mmCIF file of C-alpha atoms and ligand atoms in Angstrom:
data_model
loop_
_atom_site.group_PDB
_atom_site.id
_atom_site.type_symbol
_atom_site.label_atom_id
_atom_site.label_comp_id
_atom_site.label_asym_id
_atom_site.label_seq_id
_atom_site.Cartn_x
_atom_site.Cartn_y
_atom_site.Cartn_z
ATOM 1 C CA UNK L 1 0.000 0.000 0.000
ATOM 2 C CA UNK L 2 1.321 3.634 -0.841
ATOM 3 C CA UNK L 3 0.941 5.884 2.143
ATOM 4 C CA UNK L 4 3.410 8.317 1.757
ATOM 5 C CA UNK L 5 2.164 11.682 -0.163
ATOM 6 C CA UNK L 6 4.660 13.685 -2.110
ATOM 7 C CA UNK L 7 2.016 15.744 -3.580
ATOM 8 C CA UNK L 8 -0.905 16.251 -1.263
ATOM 9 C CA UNK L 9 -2.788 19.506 -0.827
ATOM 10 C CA UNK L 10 -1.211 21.378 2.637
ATOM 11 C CA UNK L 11 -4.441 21.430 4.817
ATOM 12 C CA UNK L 12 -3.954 25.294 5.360
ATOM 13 C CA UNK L 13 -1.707 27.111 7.145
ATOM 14 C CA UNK L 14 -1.459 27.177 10.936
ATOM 15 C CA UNK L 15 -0.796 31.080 10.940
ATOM 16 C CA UNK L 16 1.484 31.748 14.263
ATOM 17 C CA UNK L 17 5.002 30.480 14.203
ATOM 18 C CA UNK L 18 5.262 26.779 15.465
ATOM 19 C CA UNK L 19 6.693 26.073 18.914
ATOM 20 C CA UNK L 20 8.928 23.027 18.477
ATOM 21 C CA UNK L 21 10.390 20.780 20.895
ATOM 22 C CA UNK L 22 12.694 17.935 19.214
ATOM 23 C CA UNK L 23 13.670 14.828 20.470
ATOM 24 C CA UNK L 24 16.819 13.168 19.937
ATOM 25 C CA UNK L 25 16.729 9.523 20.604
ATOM 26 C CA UNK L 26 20.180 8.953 21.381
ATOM 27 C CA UNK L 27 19.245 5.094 23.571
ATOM 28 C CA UNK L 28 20.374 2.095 20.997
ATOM 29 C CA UNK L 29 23.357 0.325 21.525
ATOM 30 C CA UNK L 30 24.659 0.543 18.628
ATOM 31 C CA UNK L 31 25.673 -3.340 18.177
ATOM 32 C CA UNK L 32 26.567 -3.222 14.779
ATOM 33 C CA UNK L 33 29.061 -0.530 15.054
ATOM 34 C CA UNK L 34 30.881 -2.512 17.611
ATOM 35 C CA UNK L 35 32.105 -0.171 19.806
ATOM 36 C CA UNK L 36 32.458 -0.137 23.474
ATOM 37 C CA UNK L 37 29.956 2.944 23.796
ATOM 38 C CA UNK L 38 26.300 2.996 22.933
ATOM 39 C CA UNK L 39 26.540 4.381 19.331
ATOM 40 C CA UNK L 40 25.144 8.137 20.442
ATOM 41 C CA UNK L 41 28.541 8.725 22.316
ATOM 42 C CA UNK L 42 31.015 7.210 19.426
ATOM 43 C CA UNK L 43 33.048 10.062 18.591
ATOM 44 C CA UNK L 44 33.179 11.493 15.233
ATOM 45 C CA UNK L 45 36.014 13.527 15.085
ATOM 46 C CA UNK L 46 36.731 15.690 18.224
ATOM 47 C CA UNK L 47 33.078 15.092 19.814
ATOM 48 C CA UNK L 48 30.324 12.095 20.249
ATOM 49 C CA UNK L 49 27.613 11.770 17.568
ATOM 50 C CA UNK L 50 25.031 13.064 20.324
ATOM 51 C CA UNK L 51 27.092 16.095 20.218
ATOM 52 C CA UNK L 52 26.877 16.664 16.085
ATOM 53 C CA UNK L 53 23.258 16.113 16.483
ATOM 54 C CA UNK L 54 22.653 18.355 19.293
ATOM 55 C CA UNK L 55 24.405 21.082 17.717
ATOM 56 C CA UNK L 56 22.403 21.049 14.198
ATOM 57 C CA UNK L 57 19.293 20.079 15.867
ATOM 58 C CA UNK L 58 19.397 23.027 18.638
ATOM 59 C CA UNK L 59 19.506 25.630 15.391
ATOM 60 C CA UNK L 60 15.776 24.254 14.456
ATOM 61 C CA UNK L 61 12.965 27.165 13.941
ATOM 62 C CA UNK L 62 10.413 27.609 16.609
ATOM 63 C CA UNK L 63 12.456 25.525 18.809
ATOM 64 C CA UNK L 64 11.724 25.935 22.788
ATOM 65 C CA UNK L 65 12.469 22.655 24.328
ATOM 66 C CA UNK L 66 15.038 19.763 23.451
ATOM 67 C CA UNK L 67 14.484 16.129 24.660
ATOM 68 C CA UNK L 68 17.514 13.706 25.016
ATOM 69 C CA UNK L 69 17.129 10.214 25.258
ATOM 70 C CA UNK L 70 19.857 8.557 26.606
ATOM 71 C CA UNK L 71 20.546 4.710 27.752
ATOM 72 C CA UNK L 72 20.169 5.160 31.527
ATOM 73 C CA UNK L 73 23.670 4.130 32.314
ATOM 74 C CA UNK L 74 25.126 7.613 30.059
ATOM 75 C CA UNK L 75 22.104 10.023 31.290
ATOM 76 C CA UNK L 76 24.912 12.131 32.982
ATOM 77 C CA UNK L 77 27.350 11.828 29.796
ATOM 78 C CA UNK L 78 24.742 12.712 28.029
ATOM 79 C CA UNK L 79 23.471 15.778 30.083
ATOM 80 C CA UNK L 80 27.255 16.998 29.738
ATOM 81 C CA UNK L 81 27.062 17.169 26.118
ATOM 82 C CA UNK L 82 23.788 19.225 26.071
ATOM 83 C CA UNK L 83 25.848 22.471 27.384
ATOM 84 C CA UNK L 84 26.070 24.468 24.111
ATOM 85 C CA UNK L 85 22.120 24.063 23.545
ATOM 86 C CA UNK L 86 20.303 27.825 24.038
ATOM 87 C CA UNK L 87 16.254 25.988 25.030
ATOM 88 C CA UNK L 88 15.656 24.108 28.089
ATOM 89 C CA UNK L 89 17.111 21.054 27.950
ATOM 90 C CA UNK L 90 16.123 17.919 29.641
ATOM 91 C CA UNK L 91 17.834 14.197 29.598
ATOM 92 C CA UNK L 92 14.966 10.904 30.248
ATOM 93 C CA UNK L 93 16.246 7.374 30.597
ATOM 94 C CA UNK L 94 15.221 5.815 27.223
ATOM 95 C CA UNK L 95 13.607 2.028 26.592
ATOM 96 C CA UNK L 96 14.400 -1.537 25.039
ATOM 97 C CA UNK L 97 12.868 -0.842 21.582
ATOM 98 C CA UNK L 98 13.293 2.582 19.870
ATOM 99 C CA UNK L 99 9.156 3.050 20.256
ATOM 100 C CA UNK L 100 10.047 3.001 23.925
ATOM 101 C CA UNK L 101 12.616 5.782 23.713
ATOM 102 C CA UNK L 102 10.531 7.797 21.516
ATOM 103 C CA UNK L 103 7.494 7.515 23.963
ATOM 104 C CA UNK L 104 9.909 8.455 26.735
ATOM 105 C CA UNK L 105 11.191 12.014 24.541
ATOM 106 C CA UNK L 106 7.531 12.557 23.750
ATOM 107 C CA UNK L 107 5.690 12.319 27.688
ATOM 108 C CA UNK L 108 8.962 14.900 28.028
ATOM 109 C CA UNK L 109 8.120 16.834 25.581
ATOM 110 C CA UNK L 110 5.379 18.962 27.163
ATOM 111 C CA UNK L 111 2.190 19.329 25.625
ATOM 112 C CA UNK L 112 2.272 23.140 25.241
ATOM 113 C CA UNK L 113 4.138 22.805 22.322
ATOM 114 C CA UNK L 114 2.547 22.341 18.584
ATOM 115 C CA UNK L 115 5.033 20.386 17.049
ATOM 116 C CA UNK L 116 7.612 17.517 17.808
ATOM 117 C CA UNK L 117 10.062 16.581 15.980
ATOM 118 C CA UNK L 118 11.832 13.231 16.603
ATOM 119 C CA UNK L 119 15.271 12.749 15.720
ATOM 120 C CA UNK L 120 17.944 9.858 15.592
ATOM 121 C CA UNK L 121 20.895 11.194 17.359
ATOM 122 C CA UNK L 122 22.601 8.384 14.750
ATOM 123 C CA UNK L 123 21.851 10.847 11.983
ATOM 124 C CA UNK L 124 24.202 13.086 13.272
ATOM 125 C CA UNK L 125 24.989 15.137 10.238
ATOM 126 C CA UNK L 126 21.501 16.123 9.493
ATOM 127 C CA UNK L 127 21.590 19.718 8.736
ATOM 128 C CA UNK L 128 19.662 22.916 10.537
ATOM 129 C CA UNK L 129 18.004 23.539 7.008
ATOM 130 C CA UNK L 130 16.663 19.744 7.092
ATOM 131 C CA UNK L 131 15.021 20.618 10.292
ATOM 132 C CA UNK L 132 14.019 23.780 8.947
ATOM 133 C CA UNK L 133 12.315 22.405 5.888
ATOM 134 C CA UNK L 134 9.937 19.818 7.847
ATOM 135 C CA UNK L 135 8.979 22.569 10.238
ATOM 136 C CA UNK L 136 8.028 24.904 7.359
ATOM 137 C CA UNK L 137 5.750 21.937 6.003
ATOM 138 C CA UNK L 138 4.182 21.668 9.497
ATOM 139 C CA UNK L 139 3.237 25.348 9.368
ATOM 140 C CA UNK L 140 1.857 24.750 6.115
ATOM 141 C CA UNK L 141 -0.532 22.444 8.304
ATOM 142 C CA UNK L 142 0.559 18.859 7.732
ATOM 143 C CA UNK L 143 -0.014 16.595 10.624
ATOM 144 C CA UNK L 144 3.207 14.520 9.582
ATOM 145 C CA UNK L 145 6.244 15.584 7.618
ATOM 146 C CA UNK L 146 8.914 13.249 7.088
ATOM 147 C CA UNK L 147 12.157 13.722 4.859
ATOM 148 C CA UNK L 148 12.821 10.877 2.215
ATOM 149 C CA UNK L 149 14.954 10.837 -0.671
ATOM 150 C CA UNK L 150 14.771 8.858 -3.864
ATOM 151 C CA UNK L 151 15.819 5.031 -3.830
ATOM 152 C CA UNK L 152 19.126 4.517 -5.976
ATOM 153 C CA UNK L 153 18.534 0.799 -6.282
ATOM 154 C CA UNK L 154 15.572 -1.344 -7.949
ATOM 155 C CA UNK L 155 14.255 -2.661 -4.379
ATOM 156 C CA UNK L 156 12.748 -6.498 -4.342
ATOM 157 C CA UNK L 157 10.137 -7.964 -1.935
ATOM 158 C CA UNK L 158 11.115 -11.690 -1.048
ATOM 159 C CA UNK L 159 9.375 -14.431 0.748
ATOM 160 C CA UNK L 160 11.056 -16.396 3.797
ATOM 161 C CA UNK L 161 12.734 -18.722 0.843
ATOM 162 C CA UNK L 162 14.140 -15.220 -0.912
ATOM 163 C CA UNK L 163 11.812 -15.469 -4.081
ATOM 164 C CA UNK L 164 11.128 -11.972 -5.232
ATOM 165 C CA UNK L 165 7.456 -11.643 -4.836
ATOM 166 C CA UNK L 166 7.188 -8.188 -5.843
ATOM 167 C CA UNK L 167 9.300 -5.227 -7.854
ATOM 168 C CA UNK L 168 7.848 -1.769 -6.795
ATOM 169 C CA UNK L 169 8.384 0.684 -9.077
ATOM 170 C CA UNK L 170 11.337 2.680 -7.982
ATOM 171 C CA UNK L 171 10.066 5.816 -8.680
ATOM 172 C CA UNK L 172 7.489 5.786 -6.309
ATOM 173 C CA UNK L 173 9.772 5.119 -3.515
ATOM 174 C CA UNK L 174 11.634 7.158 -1.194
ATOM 175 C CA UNK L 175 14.033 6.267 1.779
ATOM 176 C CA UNK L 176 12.947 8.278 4.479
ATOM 177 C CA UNK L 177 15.134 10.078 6.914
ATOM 178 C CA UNK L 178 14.434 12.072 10.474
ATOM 179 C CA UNK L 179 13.932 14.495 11.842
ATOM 180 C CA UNK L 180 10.544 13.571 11.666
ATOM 181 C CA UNK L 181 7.628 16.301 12.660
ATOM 182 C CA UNK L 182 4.300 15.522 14.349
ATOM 183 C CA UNK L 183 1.851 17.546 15.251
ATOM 184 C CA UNK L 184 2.312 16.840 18.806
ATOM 185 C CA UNK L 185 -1.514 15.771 19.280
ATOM 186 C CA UNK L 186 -1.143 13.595 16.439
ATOM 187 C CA UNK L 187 2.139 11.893 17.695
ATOM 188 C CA UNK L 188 0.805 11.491 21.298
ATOM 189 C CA UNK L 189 -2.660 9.847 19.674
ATOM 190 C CA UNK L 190 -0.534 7.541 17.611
ATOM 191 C CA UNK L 191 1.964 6.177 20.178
ATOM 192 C CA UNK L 192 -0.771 5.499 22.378
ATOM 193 C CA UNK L 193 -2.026 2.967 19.765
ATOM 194 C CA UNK L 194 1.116 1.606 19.169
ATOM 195 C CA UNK L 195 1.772 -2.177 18.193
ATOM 196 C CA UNK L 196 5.576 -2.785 20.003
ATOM 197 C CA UNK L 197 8.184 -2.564 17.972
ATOM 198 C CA UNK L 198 7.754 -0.042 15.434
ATOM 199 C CA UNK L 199 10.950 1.652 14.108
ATOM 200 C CA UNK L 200 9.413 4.253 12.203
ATOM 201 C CA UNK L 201 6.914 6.962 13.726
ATOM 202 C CA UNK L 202 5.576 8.109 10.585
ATOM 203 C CA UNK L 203 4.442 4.450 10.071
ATOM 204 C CA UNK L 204 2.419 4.591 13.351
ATOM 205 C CA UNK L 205 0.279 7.909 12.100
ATOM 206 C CA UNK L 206 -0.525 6.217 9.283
ATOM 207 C CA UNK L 207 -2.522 3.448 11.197
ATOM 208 C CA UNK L 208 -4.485 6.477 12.354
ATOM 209 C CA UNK L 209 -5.476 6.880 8.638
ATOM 210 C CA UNK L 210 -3.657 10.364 8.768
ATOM 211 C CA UNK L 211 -1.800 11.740 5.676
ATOM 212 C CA UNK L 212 2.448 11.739 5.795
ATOM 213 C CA UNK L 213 3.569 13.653 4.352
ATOM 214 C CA UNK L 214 7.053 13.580 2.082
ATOM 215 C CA UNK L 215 9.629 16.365 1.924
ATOM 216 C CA UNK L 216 12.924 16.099 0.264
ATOM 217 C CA UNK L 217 15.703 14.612 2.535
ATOM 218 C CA UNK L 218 19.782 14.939 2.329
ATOM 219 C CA UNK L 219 22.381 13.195 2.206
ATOM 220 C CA UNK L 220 24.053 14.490 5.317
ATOM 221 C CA UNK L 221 21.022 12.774 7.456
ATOM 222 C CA UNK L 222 21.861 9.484 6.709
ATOM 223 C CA UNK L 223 22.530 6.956 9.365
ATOM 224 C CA UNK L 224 25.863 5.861 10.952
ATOM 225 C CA UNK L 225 24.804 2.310 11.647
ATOM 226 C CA UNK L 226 28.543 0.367 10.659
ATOM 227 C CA UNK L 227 32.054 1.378 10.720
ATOM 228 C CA UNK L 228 31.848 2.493 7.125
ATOM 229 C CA UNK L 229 29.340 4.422 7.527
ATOM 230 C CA UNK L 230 31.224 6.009 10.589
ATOM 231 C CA UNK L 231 34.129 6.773 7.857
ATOM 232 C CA UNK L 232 31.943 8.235 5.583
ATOM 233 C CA UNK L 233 30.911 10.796 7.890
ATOM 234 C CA UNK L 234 34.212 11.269 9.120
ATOM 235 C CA UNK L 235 35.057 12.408 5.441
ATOM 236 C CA UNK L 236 31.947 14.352 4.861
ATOM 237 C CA UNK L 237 32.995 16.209 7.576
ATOM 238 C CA UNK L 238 36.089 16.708 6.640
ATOM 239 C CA UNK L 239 35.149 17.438 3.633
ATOM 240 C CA UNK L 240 31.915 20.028 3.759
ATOM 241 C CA UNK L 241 31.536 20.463 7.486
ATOM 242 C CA UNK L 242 28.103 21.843 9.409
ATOM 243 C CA UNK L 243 25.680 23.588 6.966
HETATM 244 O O1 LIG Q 301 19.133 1.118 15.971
HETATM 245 P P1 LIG Q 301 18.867 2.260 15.039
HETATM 246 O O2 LIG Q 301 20.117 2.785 14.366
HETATM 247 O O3 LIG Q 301 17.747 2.029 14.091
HETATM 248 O O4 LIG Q 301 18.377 3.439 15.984
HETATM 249 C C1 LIG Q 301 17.951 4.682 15.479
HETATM 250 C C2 LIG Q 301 17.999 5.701 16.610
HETATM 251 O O5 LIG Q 301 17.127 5.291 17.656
HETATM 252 C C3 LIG Q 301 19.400 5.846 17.212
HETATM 253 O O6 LIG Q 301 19.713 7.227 17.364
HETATM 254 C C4 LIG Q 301 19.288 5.117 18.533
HETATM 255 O O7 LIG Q 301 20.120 5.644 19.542
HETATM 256 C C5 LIG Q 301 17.812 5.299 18.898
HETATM 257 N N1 LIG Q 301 17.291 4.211 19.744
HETATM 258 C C6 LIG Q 301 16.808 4.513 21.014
HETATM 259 N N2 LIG Q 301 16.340 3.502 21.830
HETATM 260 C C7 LIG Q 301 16.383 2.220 21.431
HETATM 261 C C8 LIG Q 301 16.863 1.889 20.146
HETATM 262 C C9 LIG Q 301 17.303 2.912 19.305
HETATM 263 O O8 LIG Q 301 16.789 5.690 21.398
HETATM 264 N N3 LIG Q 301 15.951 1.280 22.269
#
């Protein structure tokens, strides 16, 4: 079933500037980088991917509140990197399953806010004007905005033997990316409901039959998960640093 919506009609604007809280959840282990640190607080250069994220994230529009989640055994490492961030700040122990972290960041959150945006610390490069982009398409009065960008390869559905069973057309695909935006009603409504386990938010507001919608992503807000991928943003950074 296609339930994203690249094109879809903005509902109307909201009027008043947006206040924002975002979460990073910063609580995985990390197991397939291998490292001895839960992957939030593998450095990247001269500071922990938390860090990166923070710092992009913290330049979002409307922002007034930022939500860390942290593993409970690094909530005071992860406090310490949260120093450079101008909003009120707060640190909550996160869960087993990313759902569980990202209910955590959200009963944080406050609910005099409009928005929230989640965000995977592990995306650490994702840039202010990312942020900036899905908040704009909140405003325009989207109840989900998610960044996604087009899928490179031909992507196959198997079956538990690995016979293709299906070849969606590429074109109609996109990989998304966070930060993801909510509004915040709409978020809280849709983790309530939530089967355990999911690893994608937007996914959960569209079992409330509510429109996603998709905004164009970068290539700077794509996961570290292994240690090339760790390289690769090593050299990106090197290479363009923050935008
Ligand atoms: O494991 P994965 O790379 O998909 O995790 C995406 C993001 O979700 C990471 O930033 C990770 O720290 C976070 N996460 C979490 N709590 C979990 C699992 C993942 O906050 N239990």
């Amino acid at each position: 079933m296609d339930t994203t919506h690249t094109a879809a009609p903005p509902p109307g604007p909201r009027g008043a500037a947006l206040r924002v809280a975002v979460v990073v959840v910063a609580a995985g282990s990390g197991s397939r980088l291998g490292a001895e640190v839960p992957k939030a607080f593998v450095r990247l250069a001269d500071r922990p991917l938390l860090a990166h994220a923070l710092e992009r994230a913290g330049r979002c529009p409307g922002l007034v509140r930022v939500v860390v989640v942290a593993p409970a055994s690094h909530v005071a490492d992860a406090l310490a990197l949260t120093a450079g961030v101008t909003v009120p700040t707060q640190v909550v122990a996160g869960g087993a399953e990313r759902s569980d972290s990202v209910a955590a960041g959200l009963a944080a959150a406050g609910d005099d806010v409009d928005a929230v945006l989640v965000h995977d610390a592990a995306r650490a490069l994702a840039p202010p004007s990312l942020f900036a982009a899905v908040v704009a398409a909140l405003a325009e009065g989207h109840p989900a905005v998610v960044p996604g960008l087009p899928v490179v390869d031909t992507v196959k559905e198997v079956d538990k033997h690995g016979v293709v069973v299906a070849t969606p057309d590429r074109s109609r695909l996109r990989a998304v990316q966070t930060p993801q935006g909510f509004d915040r009603a709409v978020l809280a409504r849709a983790h309530a409901d939530a089967p355990p386990g999911a690893t994608d938010d937007a996914a959960l507001v569209e079992r409330l039959g509510l429109p996603v919608v998709v905004v164009p992503g970068d290539p700077l807000a794509e996961k570290v998960t292994t240690p090339r991928d760790l390289a690769v943003a090593h050299a990106v950074l090197a290479g363009a640093g923050p935008r």
